[in-house]
XYZ file of C-alpha atoms in Angstrom:
534
model
C 9.993 -16.131 29.023
C 11.622 -14.261 31.776
C 14.744 -14.686 30.630
C 14.378 -13.463 27.091
C 12.678 -10.334 29.228
C 15.789 -9.603 30.672
C 18.284 -10.376 28.214
C 15.762 -7.611 25.478
C 15.770 -4.833 28.633
C 19.821 -5.403 28.930
C 19.695 -4.857 24.965
C 17.414 -2.091 25.147
C 19.645 -0.887 27.585
C 22.791 -0.368 25.636
C 20.709 1.151 22.408
C 18.934 3.914 24.539
C 22.330 4.291 26.668
C 23.212 8.237 24.996
C 19.827 9.105 24.960
C 18.305 12.199 26.584
C 16.286 14.698 26.219
C 15.190 17.073 23.513
C 15.672 13.647 21.500
C 13.265 15.755 18.307
C 16.693 18.316 17.758
C 18.956 15.536 16.310
C 18.014 12.711 14.029
C 21.304 10.845 14.082
C 20.125 10.143 17.883
C 16.664 9.402 17.020
C 17.874 6.592 14.898
C 18.020 4.430 18.295
C 14.997 5.092 19.527
C 13.483 2.879 16.128
C 15.770 0.238 17.142
C 14.535 0.424 20.890
C 10.564 0.001 19.051
C 11.806 -2.620 16.971
C 13.385 -4.586 20.392
C 9.777 -3.556 22.592
C 7.852 -4.909 19.685
C 9.317 -7.653 19.563
C 8.980 -7.791 23.746
C 4.844 -7.523 22.959
C 5.139 -10.739 20.972
C 6.372 -12.703 23.562
C 4.060 -11.736 25.862
C 1.451 -12.407 23.394
C 3.185 -15.799 22.594
C 2.981 -16.207 26.144
C -0.780 -15.512 27.163
C -1.707 -17.656 24.053
C 0.309 -20.226 25.311
C -1.488 -19.749 28.983
C -5.055 -19.426 27.115
C -4.902 -22.757 25.184
C -3.153 -24.554 28.149
C -6.718 -23.181 30.007
C -8.663 -23.804 26.987
C -7.629 -27.678 26.909
C -7.985 -27.755 30.331
C -11.783 -26.366 30.113
C -12.548 -28.702 27.111
C -11.498 -32.114 28.943
C -13.203 -31.214 32.010
C -16.479 -30.348 30.382
C -16.261 -33.708 28.168
C -15.985 -35.066 31.997
C -18.353 -33.750 33.952
C -20.923 -34.322 31.501
C -20.834 -37.908 32.494
C -20.455 -37.421 35.955
C -23.328 -35.099 36.391
C -25.777 -37.859 34.111
C -25.029 -40.953 36.158
C -22.793 -39.846 39.656
C -23.551 -42.609 41.826
C -22.608 -44.775 39.018
C -19.806 -42.801 38.249
C -18.823 -42.628 41.927
C -19.122 -46.693 41.956
C -15.617 -47.053 40.246
C -13.031 -46.661 42.491
C -10.583 -45.075 39.869
C -12.924 -42.259 38.853
C -13.732 -41.836 42.905
C -9.804 -41.755 43.067
C -9.535 -39.173 40.235
C -12.090 -36.401 41.556
C -10.228 -36.544 44.952
C -6.958 -36.004 42.623
C -8.421 -33.147 40.850
C -9.610 -31.296 43.076
C -6.766 -31.394 45.359
C -3.768 -30.892 43.294
C -5.058 -30.861 39.539
C -7.667 -27.715 40.036
C -5.055 -25.785 42.869
C -2.830 -26.811 39.302
C -4.966 -25.235 37.315
C -5.817 -22.121 39.476
C -1.806 -21.127 39.606
C -1.410 -21.153 35.463
C -4.196 -18.693 35.807
C -2.659 -16.344 38.310
C 0.362 -16.433 36.497
C 0.773 -12.904 34.692
C 2.719 -13.020 30.984
C 2.577 -9.630 31.338
C 4.997 -8.910 34.382
C 8.390 -8.638 32.663
C 7.165 -6.566 29.524
C 5.700 -4.101 31.697
C 9.216 -4.231 33.436
C 10.851 -3.576 30.940
C 8.499 -0.542 29.773
C 9.278 0.544 32.877
C 13.051 0.206 32.145
C 13.265 1.886 29.384
C 10.036 4.901 29.737
C 13.162 7.292 30.739
C 14.489 7.018 28.122
C 11.279 8.089 25.618
C 10.700 11.182 23.955
C 8.727 13.507 26.611
C 5.877 15.660 25.964
C 8.633 18.225 25.351
C 9.352 15.813 22.316
C 6.268 15.797 20.628
C 5.245 19.473 21.019
C 8.434 20.452 19.460
C 8.261 17.507 16.460
C 4.916 18.698 16.049
C 6.456 22.513 16.059
C 8.839 21.291 13.191
C 6.547 20.375 10.840
C 3.995 23.833 11.223
C 7.415 24.988 10.594
C 8.515 23.124 7.692
C 4.787 23.873 6.191
C 5.372 27.323 6.944
C 8.948 27.678 5.429
C 8.747 25.326 2.227
C 4.814 25.984 1.614
C 3.210 22.907 2.744
C -0.442 22.143 2.812
C -1.610 20.113 5.712
C -3.383 18.355 3.145
C 0.404 17.333 1.159
C 1.423 16.964 4.882
C -1.436 14.217 5.941
C -1.188 12.588 2.774
C 2.778 11.767 2.699
C 3.233 14.075 -0.519
C 6.416 16.268 0.802
C 8.202 17.774 -2.601
C 10.017 14.230 -4.925
C 9.039 12.122 -2.771
C 5.236 10.237 -1.984
C 5.686 7.615 1.070
C 2.965 5.863 2.980
C 4.242 8.173 6.800
C 0.344 9.790 6.685
C -1.125 11.394 9.094
C -4.407 10.360 10.358
C -7.887 12.457 11.508
C -6.481 12.168 15.121
C -2.546 13.055 14.049
C -4.067 15.904 12.967
C -6.100 16.787 15.668
C -3.036 16.880 18.097
C -1.206 18.819 15.579
C -3.703 21.690 16.280
C -3.850 21.475 19.990
C -0.429 21.783 20.186
C -1.038 24.921 18.003
C -3.875 25.928 19.726
C -2.221 25.592 23.364
C 0.469 27.728 22.469
C -2.085 30.197 21.221
C -0.816 29.871 17.683
C -4.496 29.687 15.926
C -3.041 30.096 12.476
C -1.351 26.713 12.886
C -4.371 25.663 14.618
C -6.924 26.339 11.802
C -5.184 24.653 9.385
C -3.975 21.191 10.832
C -7.980 20.958 12.692
C -9.360 22.310 9.440
C -8.010 19.272 7.790
C -8.519 16.911 11.263
C -12.476 17.870 9.331
C -11.934 16.496 6.286
C -10.632 14.063 6.436
C -13.602 13.313 9.278
C -15.916 14.222 6.689
C -14.442 12.279 4.043
C -15.219 8.627 6.457
C -12.080 8.276 7.881
C -12.626 6.863 11.138
C -10.521 8.143 13.951
C -11.494 8.566 18.451
C -12.091 12.341 18.518
C -15.423 13.614 17.630
C -16.347 15.519 15.588
C -18.168 18.214 17.926
C -14.410 18.464 19.159
C -13.091 19.268 16.383
C -15.565 22.251 15.828
C -15.172 23.143 19.123
C -11.482 23.805 18.543
C -11.951 24.835 15.567
C -14.172 27.366 15.739
C -12.352 29.486 18.265
C -9.722 29.808 16.502
C -11.375 30.794 12.898
C -13.006 33.404 16.060
C -9.121 34.180 16.517
C -8.052 34.871 12.823
C -11.177 37.406 13.057
C -13.386 35.766 10.651
C -16.230 35.589 12.244
C -18.649 34.621 9.323
C -16.870 31.682 9.201
C -17.121 31.273 13.215
C -20.857 31.407 13.555
C -20.656 28.612 10.571
C -19.124 25.953 12.149
C -20.250 26.984 15.725
C -23.737 26.968 14.379
C -22.689 22.754 12.760
C -21.125 21.969 16.725
C -24.258 22.781 18.283
C -26.096 20.934 15.702
C -24.796 17.687 16.465
C -24.379 18.837 20.481
C -27.277 21.108 21.409
C -26.213 20.685 24.462
C -22.796 21.467 24.557
C -22.034 23.488 27.368
C -19.493 25.997 25.321
C -21.167 26.615 21.607
C -24.467 28.488 22.778
C -23.302 30.930 24.408
C -20.342 31.012 22.018
C -22.706 31.847 19.512
C -24.706 34.483 20.309
C -21.326 36.310 21.823
C -19.846 35.670 18.082
C -23.526 37.092 15.971
C -23.516 39.995 19.003
C -19.959 40.843 18.291
C -20.492 40.363 14.633
C -23.469 43.137 14.285
C -21.729 45.507 15.914
C -19.260 45.066 13.787
C -21.629 45.676 10.198
C -23.353 48.614 11.876
C -20.485 49.981 12.368
C -18.771 49.871 9.215
C -22.763 50.372 8.137
C -22.577 46.624 5.756
C -25.390 44.065 5.527
C -24.327 40.080 6.456
C -22.211 38.008 4.378
C -22.188 34.199 4.464
C -18.963 32.629 5.425
C -17.270 31.619 2.635
C -17.960 28.291 1.509
C -14.533 27.832 0.001
C -12.364 25.399 1.970
C -9.502 27.000 4.279
C -6.147 26.253 3.189
C -2.972 27.760 2.790
C -3.148 31.549 1.956
C -7.061 31.810 3.436
C -5.586 33.875 6.856
C -2.522 35.829 6.888
C 0.243 34.427 8.323
C 1.153 36.987 11.693
C 4.603 38.198 11.376
C 7.195 37.713 14.002
C 10.478 38.374 15.248
C 12.844 38.238 12.405
C 13.428 40.990 9.974
C 14.294 38.584 6.886
C 11.502 35.979 7.072
C 10.594 36.068 3.528
C 13.885 36.961 2.168
C 15.125 33.866 4.519
C 12.413 31.485 3.740
C 12.566 31.775 0.245
C 15.738 31.221 -0.210
C 15.107 27.917 1.395
C 12.807 26.960 -1.247
C 15.436 28.259 -4.418
C 13.912 31.489 -4.731
C 15.136 34.968 -4.952
C 18.746 33.387 -5.359
C 20.424 36.305 -6.819
C 22.583 34.119 -9.203
C 22.933 36.287 -13.219
C 24.867 35.439 -15.789
C 26.837 38.248 -15.195
C 28.216 37.348 -11.062
C 28.469 33.514 -13.060
C 30.910 34.508 -15.194
C 33.151 35.826 -12.613
C 32.835 32.512 -10.359
C 35.779 30.116 -11.360
C 37.228 26.622 -10.432
C 40.809 26.302 -9.703
C 43.844 24.244 -7.892
C 44.268 25.179 -4.697
C 47.958 24.214 -3.830
C 48.129 26.531 -0.345
C 51.284 28.707 -1.572
C 52.725 25.487 -2.631
C 52.600 23.881 0.645
C 53.690 20.134 0.725
C 50.683 18.542 1.515
C 49.234 20.163 -0.903
C 51.825 19.523 -3.931
C 50.944 16.294 -5.461
C 47.423 16.640 -4.194
C 46.081 20.143 -4.730
C 43.034 21.205 -3.057
C 39.942 21.143 -5.977
C 37.841 24.858 -5.238
C 35.187 26.119 -6.864
C 33.983 29.677 -6.470
C 29.949 29.760 -4.603
C 29.848 33.447 -4.385
C 31.920 36.493 -5.878
C 31.345 39.196 -2.930
C 31.696 38.409 -0.290
C 33.892 35.443 -1.512
C 32.591 32.432 -0.866
C 34.515 29.165 -2.224
C 33.573 25.333 -2.328
C 36.716 22.376 -1.578
C 35.329 19.100 -3.080
C 36.459 15.946 -1.405
C 37.470 18.161 1.592
C 35.951 14.452 3.696
C 36.680 10.892 2.740
C 33.841 9.111 4.057
C 36.016 7.232 6.324
C 36.632 10.112 7.790
C 32.861 11.282 8.048
C 32.208 7.989 9.721
C 34.246 8.300 12.260
C 33.738 11.715 13.099
C 30.168 11.391 13.183
C 31.057 8.042 15.746
C 32.843 10.642 17.922
C 30.410 13.324 18.660
C 27.374 10.917 18.432
C 27.609 9.810 22.075
C 28.845 13.374 22.905
C 25.676 14.976 20.846
C 24.004 17.539 23.151
C 21.025 20.267 22.294
C 23.251 23.315 21.280
C 23.284 26.331 22.635
C 23.196 30.731 22.007
C 24.552 33.512 23.655
C 22.376 35.482 25.619
C 22.885 38.672 23.999
C 21.875 40.750 27.630
C 22.950 38.187 29.504
C 25.629 36.381 28.229
C 25.316 32.907 29.118
C 24.882 30.320 26.888
C 21.161 28.672 26.541
C 19.282 27.163 23.793
C 16.336 28.496 21.522
C 13.486 27.674 19.433
C 15.605 29.006 16.441
C 18.766 26.783 16.811
C 17.112 23.525 16.437
C 20.225 20.438 16.033
C 22.370 18.514 18.866
C 26.168 19.123 18.738
C 29.464 18.086 20.232
C 33.010 19.303 20.069
C 36.405 16.628 19.273
C 39.697 17.894 19.445
C 42.506 16.594 17.406
C 43.922 14.753 20.413
C 41.348 12.462 21.117
C 41.369 10.766 17.514
C 44.457 10.869 14.188
C 41.565 11.876 12.114
C 40.609 14.874 14.048
C 43.730 15.645 13.859
C 44.257 15.107 10.491
C 41.259 17.019 9.608
C 42.461 19.979 11.922
C 45.412 20.158 9.595
C 44.222 19.959 6.777
C 42.269 23.073 7.634
C 45.297 24.749 7.654
C 47.089 23.778 4.725
C 44.108 24.367 2.311
C 42.946 28.450 3.843
C 46.146 29.120 5.155
C 45.119 30.001 8.245
C 46.885 28.482 11.899
C 44.441 26.603 13.575
C 45.903 27.045 17.472
C 43.574 30.047 18.114
C 40.248 27.902 16.400
C 38.058 26.665 18.767
C 37.260 23.253 18.432
C 35.796 20.956 15.505
C 31.652 21.586 16.140
C 29.960 18.145 14.594
C 26.401 19.208 14.584
C 23.584 16.459 13.455
C 19.651 18.527 12.874
C 16.404 16.711 14.551
C 12.787 17.137 13.067
C 12.161 19.974 10.868
C 16.568 21.253 12.165
C 17.634 24.701 11.217
C 19.448 28.016 12.983
C 18.120 31.211 11.437
C 19.672 34.122 10.482
C 22.665 35.074 12.801
C 26.229 36.235 12.740
C 29.339 34.209 13.603
C 30.923 36.573 14.912
C 30.807 38.367 17.798
C 29.647 42.105 17.084
C 30.338 45.140 19.809
C 30.836 44.552 22.867
C 32.661 41.768 22.121
C 32.599 38.508 24.255
C 34.641 38.100 26.738
C 35.226 34.988 25.742
C 36.626 36.307 22.553
C 39.315 38.369 23.842
C 42.561 36.157 24.377
C 41.884 34.436 20.775
C 40.040 37.593 19.133
C 37.077 37.530 16.622
C 36.141 34.481 14.904
C 38.059 35.446 11.368
C 36.358 32.407 9.205
C 34.276 29.792 8.949
C 35.185 26.849 6.928
C 31.891 23.939 7.029
C 31.982 20.259 6.213
C 29.013 18.750 5.251
C 29.348 15.155 5.713
C 26.032 13.798 4.731
C 23.641 15.079 1.974
C 19.917 15.648 2.726
C 17.093 15.088 0.254
C 15.503 18.045 0.540
C 15.604 21.675 2.655
C 18.844 21.948 4.312
C 20.563 24.632 2.458
C 23.030 27.365 3.854
C 21.563 30.795 2.921
C 22.211 34.609 2.971
C 19.855 36.901 2.574
C 21.496 39.428 2.900
C 22.723 39.763 -1.015
C 20.749 36.040 -1.700
C 23.099 33.175 -2.004
C 21.787 29.489 -1.508
C 24.330 26.700 -0.622
C 22.822 23.269 -1.506
C 24.837 20.338 0.729
C 27.068 18.079 -0.638
C 28.268 14.871 0.893
C 32.635 15.551 1.495
C 32.489 19.038 -0.075
C 33.411 22.228 2.347
C 32.229 25.677 2.189
C 34.567 28.538 3.440
C 33.832 31.911 3.537
C 35.741 35.364 6.409
C 33.291 36.587 8.470
C 35.465 39.828 9.328
C 37.113 42.441 7.138
C 41.160 42.697 6.951
C 40.656 45.289 9.344
C 38.935 43.404 11.932
C 34.975 44.966 11.685
C 32.760 42.643 10.735
C 31.442 41.971 7.927
C 27.284 42.425 8.321
C 26.639 40.737 4.917
C 27.621 36.984 5.856
C 24.652 37.298 8.678
C 23.023 33.667 7.143
C 21.192 30.726 8.054
C 20.825 26.784 8.471
C 17.863 26.390 7.100
C 15.248 23.749 8.188
C 15.838 19.802 6.815
C 12.482 18.580 4.459
C 14.200 15.172 4.313
C 17.197 13.365 5.559
C 19.818 13.859 8.008
C 22.288 16.466 8.041
C 25.029 16.160 9.493
C 28.015 19.211 9.343
C 31.062 20.621 11.042
C 32.502 23.447 11.132
C 36.015 24.770 12.962
C 35.714 28.739 13.639
C 39.007 30.227 13.376
C 39.342 33.037 14.904
C 42.204 36.970 14.531
C 44.829 35.984 17.162
C 47.665 33.907 14.536
C 46.307 35.517 11.529
C 48.591 38.815 11.746
C 50.405 37.980 8.885
C 48.891 35.297 7.063
C 45.942 37.477 7.118
C 47.939 41.478 7.048
C 45.511 44.299 7.537
C 44.172 45.954 3.757
C 44.135 49.979 3.534
C 40.502 50.402 3.941
C 38.072 49.405 6.804
C 36.542 47.377 4.118
C 39.517 46.005 2.497
């Protein structure tokens, strides 16, 4: 038994070796946890089997001795008169009962507990659970999904058995509550209460749900509904330590407001709280509504006039020898600024090799703090990334050469190939790829980021578009294709229209790789124009 568990431990250690903190930010690394959990279940079954075997042996002993003692106690002297019975009694009490004692004292759980302890350091932590919960809320906001749809597994174009229980919804609401995010707290606590009222079993009590929900509703400014919910709480638990005081406070506050506005009391609406009942608080992002609408495929500024200016062509890189026999297939995605997509930019073999090289090195993607210039993680960029050098593998060198051939720009001064995998609700909110003045000191040698070449290395079932809020474009991932655009005008000034975002991944795993091409070395490949905005 212990040999089996030790073997499983070694296997699991190999599976989990690369898993670090912030697991939720990469679906690619989260897949290791799926196999880890499967191995742990097998280990648990081995433990159960050992316990059952132990109990079966003890039960067999008990049954045998029960029959024996019924005979021996009916006539002890007559029983012991037979010398064999006397000998066996001595043997049982001296040897066999000691063996039974040793059997009972055996603890088959030791191996399983040791296994768990060994791997607990690789398990997701509270930060991961909180991050995953907030990711669901982000998806809820971006794609306008109500809590009911989420809890029942009804996502756009997908119905699954991945459901959320009463306790799951309560924990979601409590996560938001602890973060003072009362808007989402209300949505999820209300869903938890609804499912409980519908008869679903739960560990959490209705009183606990009403306690958190009533205060969250109060924080959203809905005093009438907060009073109604608190009255329900008092009716359930008359001794609740806060409910009575809260109810009196809410009632006094409401009466004061009504008197000031010279209005009469109106009972709370009987309509259930749902998406749209309360306004979502504004945040730091001025183009939030435009950005999220584009992520849903709404508000895309594509019309017939613009579409008539988009073409497809074969691109031979100005008669580049490597593209003469097999030119790149180029499609216009947008006219101004000009964004193109290249078909068959990566083969499946190349994609798998890039992922294989990157996966062990994936680390939480960072952004540069505009005040300090220090690289740091941020909630508006949820993914993991790795950087690959051309010397590491012929395929990386081949991809770099292909980028140079297709774009006509040297990659000698470009950054390494960056590979990114997006996790639960993975996103990168609107940002510029180029550095704005004053320039980042790290770009002084090779210049600013002139252009972006972005490879899509997976299809995404839902979400995950690359959107440009300034001019209303949405570009959807297609495995094996790449998109390219210039971040700077020919003058070297930044093209502020290229502010873009990676929309949250709703369903699927999004893999991309990108090359940021810099100014130095492009002087004769992309010469300056006559005006600042050429």
